[in-house]
Amino acid sequence: MPYRLTKLLPTRSRLRKAWFASFVFRGQRELRRRWIVASQRSVDSTFLGRLPTVTLCRIIGNDLFPRHQRGQALANLRTILEAESNPFGWSKLFVLNRIVDPSVVEQAVELILEAGHSVEVIPFEAETYQSLRYRPDAFGGNAYFSSQQFLSKDPFCQDRERIWACGEKIRYLMNINGARNRALALGRMSSDWTMVLDGSCIVPDRVFQALQQEITSTPYVPYLIIPMRRLPAGVDLAAADVTPITKEEPQIAFRSDALEQFDEAYLYGVRDKTSLLNRLGVPGPWCAWAPLAWHPEEATRSPDRHRYKFASESVLRLTSGVANGSLELPSAQMKRYRSRVTAIFSTLQAMDQQCSAPDATDLVAIAGFFVDPSVEDTLS
């Protein structure tokens, strides 16, 4: 648009045009950087004369109601063990992440071992949970969460602050990045590549073929970004669409010489995976998110920045079992978000009761709801 017309635009429109021009410039710069990485055609001598070894890891945690149907973790595990092939003989590792119910742990271990795969159990200890505390003092105390300053913020900011104030307990109980890093460490000890997937992700046959092709072809980079699609209810695994999409957070595979791992300062529900994607320069909405005011970062760019490539096919995510699979629809993104936030606080509420946590009333102030005795079976 000519300059003389731009001057006549309203201020907001001019700002929007300036932001868009900046966005295009940054996008071109990132494309240039990725082209440089992709043009590095040198042969990776690590794999000369042999195929790389791979460990395919999945993290299985508690069913967090109402985000997940009770019993869904075990149901999805059975589906994966029964329906997923293994054409290249990859190692499969399942990490059972602080599952509260011992009977669920016992059943899962039995299923995994019977299928001939490896299992790592990260135990839940009630005494440890009981010793942990909410930290509303990071925001000025319980009164902050009913103050006008807090209530004037947008709901997403409120959710992040509430979750962060519960961080000590969430990091222990939900332990998502701790479990991912445990899987990554075990995989690195035995394999050239470690693929760290969420617990309900399954790999169809044609996706195995695509992933094998990606890790054995140029450019030889230390990270493979694997798109993820949600499997609609009633759709057969073999017939599912696995073409890549960018609307969902991808999964990540690490070569054994990759420098990065997941940042355990971030907890389930607040940038647990996207903090790493952002450091690596993987494009997505997380690139535009402002830093958390209460968690300043000295450096967000990784030495491995832009040293990744995208897989050409998507893994699939099995249903969470809620509302006949309707939460997996693309249009249900906001419903999934709200049910996840509700599930975090409901789970903490249940565990506080189960473990007789001395600071249970702090959760009422932070999350803004009163304890309901009916939640005590949330994790049963």
Short mmCIF file of C-alpha atoms in Angstrom, two decimals:
data_model
loop_
_atom_site.label_atom_id
_atom_site.label_comp_id
_atom_site.label_asym_id
_atom_site.label_seq_id
_atom_site.Cartn_x
_atom_site.Cartn_y
_atom_site.Cartn_z
CA MET A 1 0.00 0.00 0.00
CA PRO A 2 1.42 3.45 -0.84
CA TYR A 3 2.73 5.45 2.09
CA ARG A 4 0.21 8.26 1.66
CA LEU A 5 -2.66 5.80 2.12
CA THR A 6 -1.04 4.10 5.07
CA LYS A 7 -1.03 7.42 6.91
CA LEU A 8 -4.81 7.57 6.63
CA LEU A 9 -5.39 4.18 8.25
CA PRO A 10 -6.62 4.05 11.85
CA THR A 11 -3.93 3.49 14.44
CA ARG A 12 -4.96 -0.10 15.14
CA SER A 13 -4.83 -0.99 11.45
CA ARG A 14 -1.39 0.55 11.09
CA LEU A 15 -0.17 -1.44 14.06
CA ARG A 16 -1.66 -4.60 12.60
CA LYS A 17 0.10 -3.98 9.30
CA ALA A 18 3.39 -3.31 11.08
CA TRP A 19 3.03 -6.51 13.10
CA PHE A 20 2.27 -8.49 9.95
CA ALA A 21 5.31 -7.06 8.15
CA SER A 22 7.49 -7.98 11.13
CA PHE A 23 5.97 -11.46 11.21
CA VAL A 24 6.70 -11.99 7.51
CA PHE A 25 10.29 -10.80 7.98
CA ARG A 26 10.85 -13.13 10.93
CA GLY A 27 9.29 -15.98 8.98
CA GLN A 28 11.58 -15.40 6.02
CA ARG A 29 14.59 -15.29 8.32
CA GLU A 30 13.62 -18.56 9.97
CA LEU A 31 13.01 -20.19 6.59
CA ARG A 32 16.48 -19.09 5.53
CA ARG A 33 18.00 -20.64 8.66
CA ARG A 34 16.14 -23.88 8.12
CA TRP A 35 17.24 -23.97 4.49
CA ILE A 36 20.86 -23.69 5.65
CA VAL A 37 20.38 -26.60 8.05
CA ALA A 38 18.57 -28.67 5.43
CA SER A 39 21.30 -28.03 2.87
CA GLN A 40 23.93 -29.71 5.04
CA ARG A 41 24.23 -32.91 3.06
CA SER A 42 27.25 -34.38 4.80
CA VAL A 43 26.99 -38.06 5.70
CA ASP A 44 26.54 -38.88 9.38
CA SER A 45 29.36 -41.34 9.98
CA THR A 46 27.65 -42.69 13.11
CA PHE A 47 25.28 -44.80 11.02
CA LEU A 48 27.55 -45.75 8.11
CA GLY A 49 27.04 -49.41 7.26
CA ARG A 50 24.13 -49.99 9.67
CA LEU A 51 20.65 -48.83 10.54
CA PRO A 52 20.29 -46.63 13.62
CA THR A 53 18.80 -48.21 16.70
CA VAL A 54 15.63 -46.65 18.10
CA THR A 55 13.82 -46.63 21.44
CA LEU A 56 10.14 -45.68 21.19
CA CYS A 57 9.04 -44.31 24.58
CA ARG A 58 5.63 -43.48 25.95
CA ILE A 59 4.72 -41.76 29.22
CA ILE A 60 1.63 -43.15 30.96
CA GLY A 61 0.23 -41.26 33.92
CA ASN A 62 -2.91 -41.08 36.00
CA ASP A 63 -6.31 -40.63 34.41
CA LEU A 64 -7.11 -37.01 35.21
CA PHE A 65 -10.88 -36.72 35.40
CA PRO A 66 -12.71 -34.99 33.69
CA ARG A 67 -10.04 -34.67 30.98
CA HIS A 68 -9.77 -38.46 30.79
CA GLN A 69 -12.29 -41.20 31.31
CA ARG A 70 -11.45 -43.35 34.33
CA GLY A 71 -9.59 -46.43 33.16
CA GLN A 72 -8.64 -44.88 29.83
CA ALA A 73 -4.87 -45.10 30.35
CA LEU A 74 -5.09 -48.89 30.68
CA ALA A 75 -7.55 -49.14 27.79
CA ASN A 76 -5.27 -47.16 25.49
CA LEU A 77 -2.24 -49.16 26.62
CA ARG A 78 -4.02 -52.38 25.61
CA THR A 79 -4.89 -50.88 22.23
CA ILE A 80 -1.28 -49.87 21.60
CA LEU A 81 0.10 -53.26 22.63
CA GLU A 82 -2.42 -55.12 20.48
CA ALA A 83 -2.67 -52.90 17.39
CA GLU A 84 0.76 -51.36 16.92
CA SER A 85 3.29 -53.27 14.82
CA ASN A 86 7.08 -53.02 14.96
CA PRO A 87 8.47 -53.54 11.44
CA PHE A 88 12.02 -52.42 12.24
CA GLY A 89 12.45 -54.11 15.60
CA TRP A 90 12.64 -50.90 17.63
CA SER A 91 12.82 -51.14 21.41
CA LYS A 92 9.63 -50.03 23.13
CA LEU A 93 9.73 -48.48 26.58
CA PHE A 94 6.70 -47.54 28.69
CA VAL A 95 7.24 -45.19 31.64
CA LEU A 96 4.54 -45.48 34.31
CA ASN A 97 4.56 -42.00 35.77
CA ARG A 98 3.54 -41.75 39.45
CA ILE A 99 0.34 -43.71 38.99
CA VAL A 100 -1.48 -43.56 42.33
CA ASP A 101 -3.50 -46.78 42.14
CA PRO A 102 -1.19 -49.81 42.76
CA SER A 103 -3.60 -52.13 40.95
CA VAL A 104 -3.31 -50.03 37.77
CA VAL A 105 0.50 -50.17 38.01
CA GLU A 106 0.37 -53.95 38.49
CA GLN A 107 -1.94 -54.47 35.51
CA ALA A 108 0.10 -52.17 33.26
CA VAL A 109 3.41 -53.82 34.14
CA GLU A 110 1.94 -57.25 33.45
CA LEU A 111 0.55 -56.20 30.07
CA ILE A 112 3.81 -54.57 28.96
CA LEU A 113 6.05 -57.44 30.03
CA GLU A 114 3.73 -60.02 28.44
CA ALA A 115 4.05 -58.08 25.17
CA GLY A 116 7.84 -58.31 25.43
CA HIS A 117 8.58 -54.63 26.03
CA SER A 118 10.41 -52.67 28.72
CA VAL A 119 8.76 -50.80 31.56
CA GLU A 120 10.05 -48.19 33.98
CA VAL A 121 7.99 -47.39 37.07
CA ILE A 122 8.32 -43.97 38.67
CA PRO A 123 6.52 -44.63 41.96
CA PHE A 124 4.03 -42.44 43.76
CA GLU A 125 4.77 -42.06 47.47
CA ALA A 126 1.99 -40.63 49.61
CA GLU A 127 4.47 -39.46 52.28
CA THR A 128 6.38 -37.40 49.72
CA TYR A 129 3.19 -35.83 48.38
CA GLN A 130 2.06 -35.00 51.91
CA SER A 131 5.31 -33.12 52.53
CA LEU A 132 4.81 -30.80 49.54
CA ARG A 133 3.16 -27.41 49.77
CA TYR A 134 1.25 -24.92 47.68
CA ARG A 135 3.21 -21.72 47.04
CA PRO A 136 0.76 -18.82 46.80
CA ASP A 137 3.46 -16.63 48.37
CA ALA A 138 5.11 -16.49 44.94
CA PHE A 139 2.23 -14.18 43.99
CA GLY A 140 1.81 -12.43 47.32
CA GLY A 141 -0.28 -14.97 49.22
CA ASN A 142 -3.76 -16.46 49.07
CA ALA A 143 -5.45 -13.07 49.09
CA TYR A 144 -3.96 -12.30 45.68
CA PHE A 145 -6.23 -14.84 43.98
CA SER A 146 -9.35 -12.96 45.02
CA SER A 147 -7.89 -9.48 44.47
CA GLN A 148 -8.97 -7.07 41.78
CA GLN A 149 -5.46 -7.22 40.33
CA PHE A 150 -5.85 -10.95 39.69
CA LEU A 151 -9.49 -10.86 38.62
CA SER A 152 -8.77 -8.17 36.03
CA LYS A 153 -6.41 -10.48 34.13
CA ASP A 154 -7.54 -12.64 31.23
CA PRO A 155 -8.66 -16.19 32.13
CA PHE A 156 -5.61 -17.84 30.53
CA CYS A 157 -3.24 -15.76 32.61
CA GLN A 158 -5.28 -16.56 35.71
CA ASP A 159 -5.07 -20.28 34.94
CA ARG A 160 -1.29 -20.14 34.51
CA GLU A 161 -0.80 -18.29 37.78
CA ARG A 162 -3.09 -20.65 39.67
CA ILE A 163 -1.32 -23.71 38.26
CA TRP A 164 2.12 -22.24 38.98
CA ALA A 165 1.15 -21.58 42.60
CA CYS A 166 0.37 -25.32 42.83
CA GLY A 167 3.59 -26.18 41.04
CA GLU A 168 5.39 -28.09 43.77
CA LYS A 169 2.60 -30.67 43.96
CA ILE A 170 1.92 -30.76 40.23
CA ARG A 171 5.59 -31.34 39.40
CA TYR A 172 5.60 -34.33 41.71
CA LEU A 173 2.21 -35.89 41.00
CA MET A 174 1.98 -35.22 37.25
CA ASN A 175 5.75 -35.12 36.71
CA ILE A 176 5.43 -34.88 32.95
CA ASN A 177 8.85 -33.46 32.08
CA GLY A 178 10.58 -35.51 34.77
CA ALA A 179 9.15 -38.67 33.21
CA ARG A 180 10.02 -37.56 29.69
CA ASN A 181 13.60 -36.93 30.76
CA ARG A 182 13.77 -40.34 32.47
CA ALA A 183 12.62 -41.96 29.23
CA LEU A 184 15.09 -39.89 27.25
CA ALA A 185 17.99 -40.83 29.54
CA LEU A 186 17.18 -44.54 29.31
CA GLY A 187 16.79 -44.37 25.56
CA ARG A 188 20.07 -42.54 25.08
CA MET A 189 21.94 -45.26 26.97
CA SER A 190 20.87 -47.97 24.52
CA SER A 191 19.83 -46.36 21.24
CA ASP A 192 20.90 -43.93 18.55
CA TRP A 193 17.44 -42.33 18.57
CA THR A 194 14.86 -41.90 21.34
CA MET A 195 11.31 -40.98 20.39
CA VAL A 196 9.43 -39.54 23.37
CA LEU A 197 5.69 -39.79 22.80
CA ASP A 198 2.72 -38.95 24.97
CA GLY A 199 1.12 -42.01 26.52
CA SER A 200 -1.87 -42.30 24.19
CA CYS A 201 0.09 -41.92 20.94
CA ILE A 202 0.15 -44.86 18.56
CA VAL A 203 2.25 -45.34 15.42
CA PRO A 204 0.47 -46.80 12.36
CA ASP A 205 2.39 -49.01 9.93
CA ARG A 206 2.94 -46.37 7.24
CA VAL A 207 4.18 -43.92 9.88
CA PHE A 208 6.83 -46.40 11.01
CA GLN A 209 8.03 -46.44 7.42
CA ALA A 210 8.13 -42.63 7.26
CA LEU A 211 9.97 -42.27 10.58
CA GLN A 212 12.56 -44.84 9.58
CA GLN A 213 13.12 -42.95 6.34
CA GLU A 214 13.49 -39.64 8.16
CA ILE A 215 16.17 -40.81 10.59
CA THR A 216 18.23 -42.49 7.86
CA SER A 217 18.19 -39.69 5.27
CA THR A 218 19.67 -36.22 4.94
CA PRO A 219 19.70 -33.73 6.43
CA TYR A 220 21.23 -35.46 9.46
CA VAL A 221 19.94 -33.39 12.36
CA PRO A 222 19.64 -34.25 16.08
CA TYR A 223 15.89 -33.67 16.40
CA LEU A 224 12.91 -35.01 14.49
CA ILE A 225 9.66 -33.11 15.03
CA ILE A 226 6.79 -35.57 14.65
CA PRO A 227 3.32 -34.16 13.90
CA MET A 228 0.40 -35.56 15.87
CA ARG A 229 -3.25 -36.04 14.89
CA ARG A 230 -6.15 -37.02 17.12
CA LEU A 231 -7.80 -40.24 16.03
CA PRO A 232 -11.54 -39.62 15.61
CA ALA A 233 -13.88 -42.00 17.39
CA GLY A 234 -14.82 -44.99 15.28
CA VAL A 235 -12.05 -44.52 12.68
CA ASP A 236 -9.96 -47.60 11.99
CA LEU A 237 -6.25 -47.17 12.66
CA ALA A 238 -5.25 -48.40 9.20
CA ALA A 239 -7.63 -45.97 7.49
CA ALA A 240 -6.80 -42.88 9.57
CA ASP A 241 -5.39 -39.74 7.99
CA VAL A 242 -1.73 -39.35 8.96
CA THR A 243 -0.80 -36.38 6.80
CA PRO A 244 0.99 -33.70 8.87
CA ILE A 245 -0.90 -30.88 10.55
CA THR A 246 0.29 -27.93 12.62
CA LYS A 247 -2.75 -27.40 14.85
CA GLU A 248 -1.57 -29.84 17.51
CA GLU A 249 1.62 -29.89 19.57
CA PRO A 250 4.04 -32.30 17.89
CA GLN A 251 6.05 -35.08 19.48
CA ILE A 252 9.84 -35.01 19.57
CA ALA A 253 12.57 -37.55 18.74
CA PHE A 254 16.15 -37.04 19.95
CA ARG A 255 19.33 -38.38 18.42
CA SER A 256 21.82 -39.58 21.04
CA ASP A 257 24.02 -36.49 20.55
CA ALA A 258 21.16 -33.98 20.96
CA LEU A 259 22.01 -31.36 23.58
CA GLU A 260 18.51 -30.65 24.81
CA GLN A 261 16.01 -32.26 27.12
CA PHE A 262 12.68 -31.13 28.60
CA ASP A 263 12.76 -28.26 31.10
CA GLU A 264 11.49 -29.58 34.43
CA ALA A 265 10.80 -26.07 35.73
CA TYR A 266 7.73 -26.10 33.48
CA LEU A 267 4.88 -28.21 34.77
CA TYR A 268 1.90 -30.01 33.30
CA GLY A 269 -0.49 -27.41 31.93
CA VAL A 270 2.05 -24.58 31.55
CA ARG A 271 4.37 -24.86 28.53
CA ASP A 272 5.78 -28.24 29.51
CA LYS A 273 6.58 -29.23 25.91
CA THR A 274 6.30 -25.92 24.08
CA SER A 275 9.15 -24.41 26.12
CA LEU A 276 11.50 -26.86 24.37
CA LEU A 277 9.89 -26.34 20.97
CA ASN A 278 10.40 -22.60 21.43
CA ARG A 279 14.07 -23.02 22.37
CA LEU A 280 14.64 -25.12 19.26
CA GLY A 281 12.92 -22.57 17.04
CA VAL A 282 10.14 -24.93 15.94
CA PRO A 283 7.39 -22.69 14.49
CA GLY A 284 4.08 -22.53 16.28
CA PRO A 285 1.92 -20.21 18.37
CA TRP A 286 4.32 -20.66 21.30
CA CYS A 287 6.87 -18.51 19.43
CA ALA A 288 4.68 -15.47 20.08
CA TRP A 289 3.95 -16.14 23.75
CA ALA A 290 5.35 -13.61 26.17
CA PRO A 291 7.71 -14.89 28.90
CA LEU A 292 6.09 -15.71 32.22
CA ALA A 293 6.53 -12.68 34.45
CA TRP A 294 7.26 -14.82 37.53
CA HIS A 295 9.67 -17.16 35.72
CA PRO A 296 12.26 -15.08 33.83
CA GLU A 297 14.47 -17.01 31.45
CA GLU A 298 18.11 -16.08 31.00
CA ALA A 299 18.34 -17.73 27.59
CA THR A 300 15.54 -19.24 25.52
CA ARG A 301 17.58 -20.14 22.44
CA SER A 302 19.24 -23.50 22.32
CA PRO A 303 22.72 -24.12 20.84
CA ASP A 304 20.80 -26.69 18.74
CA ARG A 305 18.34 -24.08 17.49
CA HIS A 306 16.96 -24.94 14.03
CA ARG A 307 18.80 -28.28 13.96
CA TYR A 308 15.62 -30.27 13.36
CA LYS A 309 13.42 -31.46 10.58
CA PHE A 310 9.77 -32.46 10.37
CA ALA A 311 8.54 -35.99 9.87
CA SER A 312 6.44 -36.47 6.77
CA GLU A 313 3.65 -38.36 8.56
CA SER A 314 1.79 -37.95 11.87
CA VAL A 315 1.47 -40.28 14.81
CA LEU A 316 -2.07 -40.67 16.12
CA ARG A 317 -3.44 -39.90 19.56
CA LEU A 318 -6.06 -42.27 20.90
CA THR A 319 -9.22 -40.94 22.50
CA SER A 320 -9.36 -39.78 26.10
CA GLY A 321 -12.69 -41.59 26.35
CA VAL A 322 -14.67 -38.53 27.40
CA ALA A 323 -18.06 -37.71 25.82
CA ASN A 324 -17.80 -40.53 23.26
CA GLY A 325 -14.67 -39.03 21.80
CA SER A 326 -16.18 -35.62 21.09
CA LEU A 327 -13.31 -33.91 22.95
CA GLU A 328 -10.95 -35.10 20.21
CA LEU A 329 -12.70 -33.08 17.51
CA PRO A 330 -10.76 -30.09 16.12
CA SER A 331 -13.60 -27.80 17.19
CA ALA A 332 -13.23 -28.94 20.82
CA GLN A 333 -9.84 -27.33 21.46
CA MET A 334 -11.18 -24.90 24.04
CA LYS A 335 -13.22 -27.64 25.74
CA ARG A 336 -10.06 -29.77 25.98
CA TYR A 337 -8.21 -26.86 27.52
CA ARG A 338 -10.88 -26.15 30.11
CA SER A 339 -11.31 -29.82 31.03
CA ARG A 340 -7.51 -30.14 31.47
CA VAL A 341 -7.38 -27.17 33.84
CA THR A 342 -10.36 -28.52 35.79
CA ALA A 343 -8.71 -31.96 35.92
CA ILE A 344 -5.50 -30.54 37.38
CA PHE A 345 -7.28 -28.93 40.30
CA SER A 346 -9.72 -31.81 40.81
CA THR A 347 -6.82 -34.24 40.99
CA LEU A 348 -4.95 -32.10 43.50
CA GLN A 349 -8.14 -31.82 45.53
CA ALA A 350 -8.55 -35.60 45.58
CA MET A 351 -4.93 -36.24 46.52
CA ASP A 352 -5.00 -33.66 49.31
CA GLN A 353 -7.90 -35.55 50.82
CA GLN A 354 -6.36 -38.97 50.26
CA CYS A 355 -3.00 -37.94 51.76
CA SER A 356 -4.45 -35.66 54.48
CA ALA A 357 -2.47 -32.70 53.15
CA PRO A 358 -2.16 -30.04 55.87
CA ASP A 359 -2.49 -27.18 53.40
CA ALA A 360 -5.58 -28.40 51.54
CA THR A 361 -7.45 -25.18 52.27
CA ASP A 362 -4.85 -23.22 50.29
CA LEU A 363 -6.13 -24.91 47.13
CA VAL A 364 -9.58 -23.50 47.80
CA ALA A 365 -8.14 -19.99 47.82
CA ILE A 366 -5.90 -20.52 44.80
CA ALA A 367 -8.31 -22.40 42.52
CA GLY A 368 -11.44 -20.61 43.67
CA PHE A 369 -13.63 -23.57 44.58
CA PHE A 370 -14.67 -25.38 47.76
CA VAL A 371 -13.73 -28.95 48.57
CA ASP A 372 -16.35 -31.46 47.44
CA PRO A 373 -16.15 -34.82 49.26
CA SER A 374 -17.34 -36.61 46.10
CA VAL A 375 -13.99 -36.02 44.37
CA GLU A 376 -12.17 -38.51 46.60
CA ASP A 377 -12.51 -41.25 43.95
CA THR A 378 -11.02 -39.12 41.17
CA LEU A 379 -7.96 -41.37 40.84
CA SER A 380 -9.60 -44.66 41.83
#
